[in-house]
Short mmCIF file of C-alpha atoms and ligand atoms in Angstrom, two decimals:
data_model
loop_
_atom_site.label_atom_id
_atom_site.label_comp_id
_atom_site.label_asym_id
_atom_site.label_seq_id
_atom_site.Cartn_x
_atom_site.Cartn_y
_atom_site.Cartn_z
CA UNK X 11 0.00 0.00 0.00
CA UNK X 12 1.13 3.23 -0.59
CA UNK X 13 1.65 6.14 1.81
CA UNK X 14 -1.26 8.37 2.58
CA UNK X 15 -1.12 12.12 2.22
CA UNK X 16 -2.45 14.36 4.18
CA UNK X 17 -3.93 18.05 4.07
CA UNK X 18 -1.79 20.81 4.27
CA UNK X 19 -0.13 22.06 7.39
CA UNK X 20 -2.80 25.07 8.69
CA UNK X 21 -5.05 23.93 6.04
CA UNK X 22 -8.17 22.19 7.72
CA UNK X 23 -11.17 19.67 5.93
CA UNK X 24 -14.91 21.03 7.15
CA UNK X 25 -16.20 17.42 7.58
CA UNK X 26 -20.19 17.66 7.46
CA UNK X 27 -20.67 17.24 11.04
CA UNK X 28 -18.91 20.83 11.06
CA UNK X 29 -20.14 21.87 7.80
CA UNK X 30 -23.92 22.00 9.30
CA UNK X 31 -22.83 24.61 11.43
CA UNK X 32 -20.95 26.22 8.41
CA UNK X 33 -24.36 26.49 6.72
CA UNK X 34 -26.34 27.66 9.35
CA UNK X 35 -23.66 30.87 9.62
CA UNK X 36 -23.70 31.32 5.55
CA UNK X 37 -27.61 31.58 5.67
CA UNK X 38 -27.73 33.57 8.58
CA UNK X 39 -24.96 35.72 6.89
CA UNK X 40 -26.71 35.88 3.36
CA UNK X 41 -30.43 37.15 4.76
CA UNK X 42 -28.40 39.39 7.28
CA UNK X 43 -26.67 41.13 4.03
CA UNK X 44 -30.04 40.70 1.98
CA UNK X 45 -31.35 42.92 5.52
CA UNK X 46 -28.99 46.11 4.67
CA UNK X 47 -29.08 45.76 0.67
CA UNK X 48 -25.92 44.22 -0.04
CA UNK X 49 -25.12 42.27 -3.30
CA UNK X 50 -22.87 39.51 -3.76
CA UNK X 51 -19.35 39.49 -6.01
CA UNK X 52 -17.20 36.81 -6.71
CA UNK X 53 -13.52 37.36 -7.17
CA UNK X 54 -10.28 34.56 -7.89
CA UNK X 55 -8.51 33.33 -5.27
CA UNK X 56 -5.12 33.85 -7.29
CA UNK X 57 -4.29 37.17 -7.95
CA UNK X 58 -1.18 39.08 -9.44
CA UNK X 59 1.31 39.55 -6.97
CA UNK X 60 2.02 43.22 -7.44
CA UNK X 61 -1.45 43.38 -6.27
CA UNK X 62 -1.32 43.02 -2.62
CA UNK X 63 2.07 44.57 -2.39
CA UNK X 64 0.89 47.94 -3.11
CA UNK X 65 -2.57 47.66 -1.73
CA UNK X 66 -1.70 45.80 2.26
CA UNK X 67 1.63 47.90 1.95
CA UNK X 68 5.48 46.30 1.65
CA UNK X 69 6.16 46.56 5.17
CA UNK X 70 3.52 44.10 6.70
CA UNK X 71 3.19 41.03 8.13
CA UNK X 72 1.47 39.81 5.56
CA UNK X 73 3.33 40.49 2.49
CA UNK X 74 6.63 40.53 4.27
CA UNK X 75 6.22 36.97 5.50
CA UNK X 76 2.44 35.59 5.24
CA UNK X 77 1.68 35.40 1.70
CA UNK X 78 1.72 31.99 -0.63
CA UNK X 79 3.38 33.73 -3.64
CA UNK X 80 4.40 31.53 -6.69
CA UNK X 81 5.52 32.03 -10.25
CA UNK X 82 3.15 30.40 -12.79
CA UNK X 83 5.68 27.76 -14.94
CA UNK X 84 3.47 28.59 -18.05
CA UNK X 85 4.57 32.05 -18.38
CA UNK X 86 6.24 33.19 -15.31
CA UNK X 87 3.68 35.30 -14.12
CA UNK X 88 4.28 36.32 -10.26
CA UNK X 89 0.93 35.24 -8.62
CA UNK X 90 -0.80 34.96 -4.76
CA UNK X 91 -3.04 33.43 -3.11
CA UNK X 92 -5.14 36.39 -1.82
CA UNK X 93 -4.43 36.61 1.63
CA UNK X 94 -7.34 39.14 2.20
CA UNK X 95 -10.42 40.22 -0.36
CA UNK X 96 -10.31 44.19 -0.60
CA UNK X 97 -7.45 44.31 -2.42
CA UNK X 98 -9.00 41.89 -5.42
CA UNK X 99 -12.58 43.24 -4.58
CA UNK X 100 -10.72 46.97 -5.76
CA UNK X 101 -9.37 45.92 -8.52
CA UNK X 102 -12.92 44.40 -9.77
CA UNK X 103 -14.52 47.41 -9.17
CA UNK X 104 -11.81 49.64 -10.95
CA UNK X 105 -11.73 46.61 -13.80
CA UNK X 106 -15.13 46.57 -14.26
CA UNK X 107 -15.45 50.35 -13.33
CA UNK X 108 -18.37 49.26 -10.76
CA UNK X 109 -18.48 52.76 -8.86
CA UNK X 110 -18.36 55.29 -11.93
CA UNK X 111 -21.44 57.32 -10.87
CA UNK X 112 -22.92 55.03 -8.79
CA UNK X 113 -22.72 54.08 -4.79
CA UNK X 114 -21.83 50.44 -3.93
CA UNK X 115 -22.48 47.82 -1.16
CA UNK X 116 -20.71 44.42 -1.58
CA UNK X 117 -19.89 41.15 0.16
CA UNK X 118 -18.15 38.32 -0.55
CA UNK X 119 -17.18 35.17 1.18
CA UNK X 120 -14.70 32.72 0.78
CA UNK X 121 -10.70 31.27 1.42
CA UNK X 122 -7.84 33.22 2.23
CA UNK X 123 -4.28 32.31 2.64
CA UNK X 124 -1.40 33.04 4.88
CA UNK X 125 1.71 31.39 6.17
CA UNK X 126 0.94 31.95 9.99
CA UNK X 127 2.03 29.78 12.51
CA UNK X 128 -1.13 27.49 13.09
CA UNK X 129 -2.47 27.39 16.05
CA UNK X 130 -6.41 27.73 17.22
CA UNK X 131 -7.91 30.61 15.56
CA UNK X 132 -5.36 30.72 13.17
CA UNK X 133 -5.13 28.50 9.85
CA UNK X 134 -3.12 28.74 6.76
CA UNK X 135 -6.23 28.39 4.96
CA UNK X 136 -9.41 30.46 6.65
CA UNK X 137 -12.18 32.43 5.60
CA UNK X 138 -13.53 36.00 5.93
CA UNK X 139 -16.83 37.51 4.89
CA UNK X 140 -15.90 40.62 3.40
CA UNK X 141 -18.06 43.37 3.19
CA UNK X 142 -16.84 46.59 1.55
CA UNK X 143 -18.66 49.96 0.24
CA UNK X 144 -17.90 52.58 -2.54
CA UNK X 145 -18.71 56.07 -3.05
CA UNK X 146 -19.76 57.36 0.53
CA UNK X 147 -17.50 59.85 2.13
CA UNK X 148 -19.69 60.63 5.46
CA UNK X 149 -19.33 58.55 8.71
CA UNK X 150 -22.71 57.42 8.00
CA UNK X 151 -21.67 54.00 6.18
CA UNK X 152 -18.83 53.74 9.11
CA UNK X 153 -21.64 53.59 11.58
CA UNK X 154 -24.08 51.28 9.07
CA UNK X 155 -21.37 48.68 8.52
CA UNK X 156 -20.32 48.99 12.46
CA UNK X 157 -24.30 48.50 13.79
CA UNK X 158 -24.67 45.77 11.26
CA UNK X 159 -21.76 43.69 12.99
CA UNK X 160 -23.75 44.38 16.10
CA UNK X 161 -26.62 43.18 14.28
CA UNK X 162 -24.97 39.95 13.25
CA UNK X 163 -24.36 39.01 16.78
CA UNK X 164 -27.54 39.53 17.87
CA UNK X 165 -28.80 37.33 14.94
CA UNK X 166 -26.52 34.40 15.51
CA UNK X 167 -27.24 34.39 19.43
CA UNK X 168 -23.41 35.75 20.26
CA UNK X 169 -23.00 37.41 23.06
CA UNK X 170 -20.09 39.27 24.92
CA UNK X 171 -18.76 40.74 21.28
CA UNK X 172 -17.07 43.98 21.87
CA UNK X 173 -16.80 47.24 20.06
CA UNK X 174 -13.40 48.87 19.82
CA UNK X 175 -12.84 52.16 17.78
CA UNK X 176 -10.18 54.33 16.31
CA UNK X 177 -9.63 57.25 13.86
CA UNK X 178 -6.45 57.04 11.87
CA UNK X 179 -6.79 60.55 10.37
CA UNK X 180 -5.59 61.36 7.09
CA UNK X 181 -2.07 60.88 5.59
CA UNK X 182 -0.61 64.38 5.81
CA UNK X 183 -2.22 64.07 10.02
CA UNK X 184 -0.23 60.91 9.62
CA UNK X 185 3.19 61.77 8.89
CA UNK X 186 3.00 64.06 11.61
CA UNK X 187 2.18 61.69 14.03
CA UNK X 188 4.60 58.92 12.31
CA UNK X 189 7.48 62.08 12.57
CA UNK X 190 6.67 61.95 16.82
CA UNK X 191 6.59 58.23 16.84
CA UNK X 192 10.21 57.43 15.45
CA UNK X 193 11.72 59.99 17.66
CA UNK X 194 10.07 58.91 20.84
CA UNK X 195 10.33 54.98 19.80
CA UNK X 196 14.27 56.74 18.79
CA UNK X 197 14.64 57.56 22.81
CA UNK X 198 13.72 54.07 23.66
CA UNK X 199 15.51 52.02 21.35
CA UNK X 200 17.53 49.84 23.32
CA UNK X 201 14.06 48.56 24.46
CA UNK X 202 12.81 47.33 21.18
CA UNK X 203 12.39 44.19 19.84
CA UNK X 204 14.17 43.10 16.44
CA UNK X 205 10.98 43.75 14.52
CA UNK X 206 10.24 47.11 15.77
CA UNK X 207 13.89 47.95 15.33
CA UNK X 208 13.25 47.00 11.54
CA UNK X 209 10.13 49.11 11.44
CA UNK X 210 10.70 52.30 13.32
CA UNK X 211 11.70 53.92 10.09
CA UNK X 212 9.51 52.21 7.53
CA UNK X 213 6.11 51.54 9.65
CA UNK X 214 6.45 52.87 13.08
CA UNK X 215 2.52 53.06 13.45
CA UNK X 216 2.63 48.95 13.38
CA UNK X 217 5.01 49.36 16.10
CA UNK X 218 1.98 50.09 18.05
CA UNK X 219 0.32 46.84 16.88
CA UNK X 220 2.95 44.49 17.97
CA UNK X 221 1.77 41.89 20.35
CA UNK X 222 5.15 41.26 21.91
CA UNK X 223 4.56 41.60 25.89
CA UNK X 224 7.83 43.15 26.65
CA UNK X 225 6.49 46.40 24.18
CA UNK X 226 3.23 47.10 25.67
CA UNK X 227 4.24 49.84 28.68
CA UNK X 228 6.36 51.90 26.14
CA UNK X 229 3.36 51.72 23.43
CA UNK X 230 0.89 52.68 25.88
CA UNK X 231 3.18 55.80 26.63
CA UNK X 232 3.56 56.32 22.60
CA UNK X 233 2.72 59.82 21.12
CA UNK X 234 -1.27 59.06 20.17
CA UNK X 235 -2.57 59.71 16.47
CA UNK X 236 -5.69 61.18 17.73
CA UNK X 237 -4.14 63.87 19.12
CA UNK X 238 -2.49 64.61 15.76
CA UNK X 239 -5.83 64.76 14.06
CA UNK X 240 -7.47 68.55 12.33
CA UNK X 241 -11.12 69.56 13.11
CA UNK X 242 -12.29 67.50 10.17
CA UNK X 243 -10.68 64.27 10.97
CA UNK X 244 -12.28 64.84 14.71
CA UNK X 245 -15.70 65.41 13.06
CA UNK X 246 -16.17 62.68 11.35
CA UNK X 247 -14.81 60.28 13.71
CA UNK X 248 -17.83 62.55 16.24
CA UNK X 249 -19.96 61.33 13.77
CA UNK X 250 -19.77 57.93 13.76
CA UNK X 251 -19.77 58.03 17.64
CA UNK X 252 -23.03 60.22 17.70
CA UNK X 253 -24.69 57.74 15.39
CA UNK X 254 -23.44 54.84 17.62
CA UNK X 255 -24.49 56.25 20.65
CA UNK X 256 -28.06 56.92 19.29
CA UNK X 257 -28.03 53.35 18.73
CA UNK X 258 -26.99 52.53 22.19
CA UNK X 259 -24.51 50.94 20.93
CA UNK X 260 -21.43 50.59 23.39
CA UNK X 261 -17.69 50.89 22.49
CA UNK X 262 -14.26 51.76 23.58
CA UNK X 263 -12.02 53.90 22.08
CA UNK X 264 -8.23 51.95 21.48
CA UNK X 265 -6.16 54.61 20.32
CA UNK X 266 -3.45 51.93 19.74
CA UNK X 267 -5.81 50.19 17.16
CA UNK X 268 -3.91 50.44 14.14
CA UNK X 269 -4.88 47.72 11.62
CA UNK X 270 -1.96 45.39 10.24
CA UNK X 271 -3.24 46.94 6.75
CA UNK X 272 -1.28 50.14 5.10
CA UNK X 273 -4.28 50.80 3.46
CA UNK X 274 -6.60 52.63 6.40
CA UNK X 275 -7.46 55.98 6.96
CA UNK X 276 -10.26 57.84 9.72
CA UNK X 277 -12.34 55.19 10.84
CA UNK X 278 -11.07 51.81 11.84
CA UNK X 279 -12.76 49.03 14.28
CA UNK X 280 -12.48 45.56 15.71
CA UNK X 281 -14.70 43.33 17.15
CA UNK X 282 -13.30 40.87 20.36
CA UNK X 283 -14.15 38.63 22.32
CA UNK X 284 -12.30 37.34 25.52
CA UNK X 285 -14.16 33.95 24.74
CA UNK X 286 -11.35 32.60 22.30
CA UNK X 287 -8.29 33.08 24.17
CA UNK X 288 -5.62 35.18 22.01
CA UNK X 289 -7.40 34.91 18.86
CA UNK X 290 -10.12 37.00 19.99
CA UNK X 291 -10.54 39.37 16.96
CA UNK X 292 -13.63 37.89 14.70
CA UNK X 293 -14.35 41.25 12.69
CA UNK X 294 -12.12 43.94 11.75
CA UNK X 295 -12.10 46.87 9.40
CA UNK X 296 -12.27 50.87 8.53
CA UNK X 297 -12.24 52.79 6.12
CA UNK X 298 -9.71 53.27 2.89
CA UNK X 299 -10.46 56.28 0.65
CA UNK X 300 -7.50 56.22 -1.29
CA UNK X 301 -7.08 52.65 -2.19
CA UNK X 302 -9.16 52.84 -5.52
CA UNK X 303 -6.59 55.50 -6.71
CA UNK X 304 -3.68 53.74 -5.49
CA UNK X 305 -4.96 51.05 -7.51
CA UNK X 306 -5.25 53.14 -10.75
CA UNK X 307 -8.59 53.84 -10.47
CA UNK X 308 -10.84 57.38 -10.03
CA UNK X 309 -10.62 58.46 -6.61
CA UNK X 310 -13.23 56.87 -4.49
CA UNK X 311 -14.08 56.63 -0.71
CA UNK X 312 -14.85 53.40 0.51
CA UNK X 313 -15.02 51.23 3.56
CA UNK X 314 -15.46 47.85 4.89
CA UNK X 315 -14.94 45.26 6.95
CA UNK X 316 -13.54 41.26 7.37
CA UNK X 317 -14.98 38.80 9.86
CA UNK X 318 -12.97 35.66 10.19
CA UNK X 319 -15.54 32.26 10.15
CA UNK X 320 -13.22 29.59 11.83
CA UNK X 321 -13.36 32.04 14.72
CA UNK X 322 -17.14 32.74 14.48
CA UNK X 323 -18.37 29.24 13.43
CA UNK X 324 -16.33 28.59 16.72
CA UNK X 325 -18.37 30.89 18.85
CA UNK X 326 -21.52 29.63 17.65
CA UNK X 327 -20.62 26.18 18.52
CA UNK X 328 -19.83 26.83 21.94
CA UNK X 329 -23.35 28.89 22.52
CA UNK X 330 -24.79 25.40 22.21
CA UNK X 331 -27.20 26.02 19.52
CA UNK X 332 -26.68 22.65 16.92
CA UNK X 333 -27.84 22.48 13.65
CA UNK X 334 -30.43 20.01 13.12
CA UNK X 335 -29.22 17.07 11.48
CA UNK X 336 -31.43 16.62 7.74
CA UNK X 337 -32.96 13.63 7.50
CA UNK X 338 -34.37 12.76 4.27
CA UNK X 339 -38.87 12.34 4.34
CA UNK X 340 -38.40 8.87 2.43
CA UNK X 341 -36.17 6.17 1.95
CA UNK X 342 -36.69 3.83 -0.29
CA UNK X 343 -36.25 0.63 -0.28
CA UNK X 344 -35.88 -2.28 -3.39
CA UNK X 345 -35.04 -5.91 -3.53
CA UNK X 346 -34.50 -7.35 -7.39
CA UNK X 347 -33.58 -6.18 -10.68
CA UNK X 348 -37.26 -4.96 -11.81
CA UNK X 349 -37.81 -3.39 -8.95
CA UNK X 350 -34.51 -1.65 -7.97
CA UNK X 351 -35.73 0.00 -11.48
CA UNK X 352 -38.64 1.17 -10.17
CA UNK X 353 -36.92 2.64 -7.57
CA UNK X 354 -35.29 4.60 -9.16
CA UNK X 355 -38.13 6.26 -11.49
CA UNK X 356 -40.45 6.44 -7.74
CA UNK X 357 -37.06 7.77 -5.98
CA UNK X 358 -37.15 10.60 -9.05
CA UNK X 359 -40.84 10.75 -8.83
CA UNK X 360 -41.18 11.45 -5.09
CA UNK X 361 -38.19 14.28 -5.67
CA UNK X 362 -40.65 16.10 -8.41
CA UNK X 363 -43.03 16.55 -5.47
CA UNK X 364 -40.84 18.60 -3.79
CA UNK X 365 -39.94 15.38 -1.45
CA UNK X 366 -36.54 14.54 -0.29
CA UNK X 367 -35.67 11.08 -1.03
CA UNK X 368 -32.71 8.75 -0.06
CA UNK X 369 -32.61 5.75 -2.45
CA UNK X 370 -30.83 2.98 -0.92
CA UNK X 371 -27.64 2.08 -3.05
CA UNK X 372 -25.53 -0.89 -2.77
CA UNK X 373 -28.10 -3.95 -2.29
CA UNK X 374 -28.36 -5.81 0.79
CA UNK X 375 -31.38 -8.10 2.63
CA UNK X 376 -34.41 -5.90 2.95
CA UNK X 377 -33.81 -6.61 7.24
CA UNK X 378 -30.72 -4.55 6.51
CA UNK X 379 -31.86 -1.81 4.64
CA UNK X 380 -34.87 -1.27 6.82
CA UNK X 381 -32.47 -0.86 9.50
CA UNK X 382 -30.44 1.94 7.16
CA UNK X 383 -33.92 3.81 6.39
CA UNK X 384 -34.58 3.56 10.75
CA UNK X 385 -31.16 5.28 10.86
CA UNK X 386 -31.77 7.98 8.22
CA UNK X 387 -34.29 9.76 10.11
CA UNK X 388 -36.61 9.57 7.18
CA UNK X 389 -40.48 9.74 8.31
CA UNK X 390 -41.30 7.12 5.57
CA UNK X 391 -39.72 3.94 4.10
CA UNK X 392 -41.11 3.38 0.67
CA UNK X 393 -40.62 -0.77 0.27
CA UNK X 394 -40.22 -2.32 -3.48
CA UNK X 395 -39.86 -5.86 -4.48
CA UNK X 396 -40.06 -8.02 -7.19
CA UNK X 397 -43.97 -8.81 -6.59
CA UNK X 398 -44.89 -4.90 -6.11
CA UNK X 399 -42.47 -4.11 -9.35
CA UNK X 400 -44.63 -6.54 -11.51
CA UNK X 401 -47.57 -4.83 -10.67
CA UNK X 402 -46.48 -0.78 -10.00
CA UNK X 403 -47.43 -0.72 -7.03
CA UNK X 404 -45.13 -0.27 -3.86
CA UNK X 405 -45.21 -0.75 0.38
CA UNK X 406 -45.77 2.32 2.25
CA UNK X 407 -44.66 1.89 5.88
CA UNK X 408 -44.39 4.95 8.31
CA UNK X 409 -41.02 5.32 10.24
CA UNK X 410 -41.92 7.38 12.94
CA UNK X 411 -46.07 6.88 13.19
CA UNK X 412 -46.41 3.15 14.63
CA UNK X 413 -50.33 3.81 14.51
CA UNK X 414 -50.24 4.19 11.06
CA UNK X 415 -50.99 1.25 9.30
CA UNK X 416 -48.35 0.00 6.65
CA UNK X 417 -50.19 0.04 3.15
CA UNK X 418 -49.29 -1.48 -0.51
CA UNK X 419 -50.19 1.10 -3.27
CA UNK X 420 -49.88 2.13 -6.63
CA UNK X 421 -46.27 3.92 -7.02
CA UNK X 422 -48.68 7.18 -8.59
CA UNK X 423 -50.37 7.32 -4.61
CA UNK X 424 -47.03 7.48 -2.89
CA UNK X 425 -46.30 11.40 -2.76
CA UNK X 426 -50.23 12.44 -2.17
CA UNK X 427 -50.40 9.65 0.81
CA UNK X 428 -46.82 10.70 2.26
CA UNK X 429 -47.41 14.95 1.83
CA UNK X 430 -51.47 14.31 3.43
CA UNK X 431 -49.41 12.53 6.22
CA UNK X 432 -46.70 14.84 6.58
CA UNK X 433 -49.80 17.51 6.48
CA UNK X 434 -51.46 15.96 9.07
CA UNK X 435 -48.10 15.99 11.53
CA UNK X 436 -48.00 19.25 10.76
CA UNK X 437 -44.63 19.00 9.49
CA UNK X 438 -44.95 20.86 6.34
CA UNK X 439 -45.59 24.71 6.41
P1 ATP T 14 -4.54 39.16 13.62
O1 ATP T 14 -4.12 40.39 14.34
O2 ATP T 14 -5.36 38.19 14.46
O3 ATP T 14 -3.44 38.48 12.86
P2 ATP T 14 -5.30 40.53 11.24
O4 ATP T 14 -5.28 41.94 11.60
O5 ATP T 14 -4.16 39.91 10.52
O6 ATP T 14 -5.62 39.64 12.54
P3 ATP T 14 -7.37 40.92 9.27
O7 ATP T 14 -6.46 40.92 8.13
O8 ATP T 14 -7.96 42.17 9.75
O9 ATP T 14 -6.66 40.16 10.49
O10 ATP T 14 -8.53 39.86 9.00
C1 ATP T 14 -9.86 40.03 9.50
C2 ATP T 14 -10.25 38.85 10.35
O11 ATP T 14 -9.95 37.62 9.70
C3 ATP T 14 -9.51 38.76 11.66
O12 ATP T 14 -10.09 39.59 12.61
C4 ATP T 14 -9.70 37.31 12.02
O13 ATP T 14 -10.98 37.09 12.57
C5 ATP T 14 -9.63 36.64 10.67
N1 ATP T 14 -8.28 36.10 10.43
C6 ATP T 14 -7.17 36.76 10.05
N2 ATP T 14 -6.13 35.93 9.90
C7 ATP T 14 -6.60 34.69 10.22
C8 ATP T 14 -6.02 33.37 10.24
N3 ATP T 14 -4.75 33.17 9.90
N4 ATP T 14 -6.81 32.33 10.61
C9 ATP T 14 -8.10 32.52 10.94
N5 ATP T 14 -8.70 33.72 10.92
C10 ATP T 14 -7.97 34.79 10.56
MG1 MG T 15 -2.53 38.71 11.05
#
């Protein structure tokens, strides 16, 4: 026998037992989106490199040691495997010039990619929801896509998600800031780590981000952005905050909330939870007004947001709440050539009534698959052999009703008999 491979490293199979719960999140996401008038796009996993370099920003985690980059052997194209949606969910809208006099509201959903070290929370291979917006300036969209996050909770039954908030400013209230920042981090070099070291001249801002213990007391003590920010910077982070808090909605203000992404600028937010140790972050965004130019295309404000699923799909499993497992309404049941035919035109038959239908596949004594149809969960075992196949007609026996009698009928009787039934339980709506 050969050796048997395995999945990759940080790279995890959804087996269906998980999956259910999988589903239950996408639909709750998809009529939750549906709720604020949000449309669906689809972009490719693989991009071109040069993409995420200039959109996330050379001197990141991600593209400085996360991303699965490779050079296509058929024509030496440098290609990734996105790592994060905006920065393909930009370039379709510039491509397909989406938000040329118009306003737009998109999701997506789907796999990312990263070379993290895996651990729980954290996968090589994940997935966000992505939600992102074009064409709106005004902190109203930053407070729509924040209250719909607190909106999504509610809906899935999570509790104990917090709200944390920051303003990043603009770039010229930036480089002021970032000017303050290297010459205090300057004064307290010999206290830096290697990678902050390597940063304080290119990124100093993700100084503040770094999660290395020994860092925290001189961030905390870091020159603050906010106080770097002009009157209109202020107002429109006010505004989001005025709109929040006439939502009741709750939140703390983390001036050290930077984003690991270059592209940010006023608004920016996370959502956390203390429930899933140090991965605790299950939503994160802001906005990024000058991304679509940095891209190549027309100036255009946007904003959005990324919620991690492994981390949310997590959540929802722990608050109890389990999918119920589908069972089919019939399984059918055959014994002999002529009638395993027949099975298969009733199976098809019983599917056209809206009905849905295991057909047993794989023979066996009809002891045994009576026992398989007990198992399915079906409500009805629809029994065929070589007798009933000569004549059409086909044993009815309920699963789950012992007073109801088992009945031979013809195969045209099934579906009315099984829906009046199902009818009767009050199963159907
Ligand atoms: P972190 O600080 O945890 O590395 P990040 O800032 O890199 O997060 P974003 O790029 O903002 O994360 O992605 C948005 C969300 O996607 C995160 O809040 C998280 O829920 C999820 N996420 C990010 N990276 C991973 C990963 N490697 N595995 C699982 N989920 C992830
Ligand atoms: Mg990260």
């Amino acid at each position: 026998m050969s050796q048997s491979l395995q999945a990759v490293r940080g790279m995890n199979d959804i087996l269906p037992e998980e999956a259910a719960f999988w589903e239950l999140f996408e639909d709750a996401i998809r009529s939750w989106l549906k709720g604020y008038g949000y449309r669906p796009i689809r972009m490719p996993i693989v991009e071109p490199t040069p993409l995420f370099k200039r959109a996330i920003g050379e001197v990141t985690d991600i593209v400085e040691k996360e991303m699965y980059s490779f050079i296509d052997g058929l024509n030496g194209e440098a290609l990734t495997l996105r790592p994060e949606g905006t920065a393909g969910c930009v370039r379709a809208v510039i491509e397909h010039n989406l938000a040329a006099r118009q306003t737009q509201r998109l999701y997506y959903m789907g796999q990312m990619f990263r070379h993290e070290r895996p651990q729980k929370g954290r996968y090589r291979q994940f997935h966000q929801v992505g939600v992102e917006t074009f064409g709106m300036s005004g902190p109203d969209i930053d407070a729509e896509l924040i209250l719909m996050g607190a909106r999504l909770w509610d809906d899935l039954g999570l509790e104990g998600i917090e709200l944390q908030l920051n303003s990043l400013g603009q770039p010229a209230e930036r480089a002021e800031h970032r000017a303050a920042l290297i010459a205090y981090f300057e004064q307290h070099q010999e206290h830096l780590d290697e990678d902050a070291r390597r940063r304080l001249y290119t990124n100093p801002l993700r100084i503040l981000d770094s999660k290395n213990p020994a860092l925290q007391d001189i961030c905390a003590a870091a020159p603050k952005l906010i106080d770097y920010l002009g009157d209109e910077s202020l107002a429109h982070f006010a505004g989001v905050q005025q709109i929040l808090r006439d939502a009741g909605l709750p939140f703390t203000i983390n001036p050290r909330l930077v984003r690991g992404l270059d592209y940010y600028n006023l608004t920016v937010f996370e959502w956390v939870t203390d429930k899933l140790g140090a991965q605790g972050t299950v939503c994160a965004g802001g906005r990024y007004d000058g991304l679509v130019e940095q891209l190549g295309g027309k100036s255009t404000p946007a904003c959005g947001f990324a919620m991690g699923v492994e981390r949310l799909v997590a959540l929802i499993r722990d608050a109890g709440g389990a999918p119920t497992e589908p069972a089919p309404d019939v399984y059918v049941v055959h014994q002999g050539e002529a009638a395993g035919r027949l099975a298969f035109r009733v199976a098809e038959g019983l599917r056209d009534q809206g009905l849905d239908v295991l057909l047993h596949c794989g023979g066996g004594s009809f002891k045994s698959q009576m026992k398989k149809a007990d198992g399915s969960g079906a409500g009805f075992a629809v029994i065929i052999g070589d007798d009933e196949a000569a004549t059409g007609e086909a044993q009815l026996k309920a699963l789950r009703d012992s007073a109801w009698e088992q009945r031979k009928m013809n195969v045209d009787a099934l579906a009315g008999a099984i829906i009046d039934h199902m009818v009767d339980a009050g199963e159907e709506e």
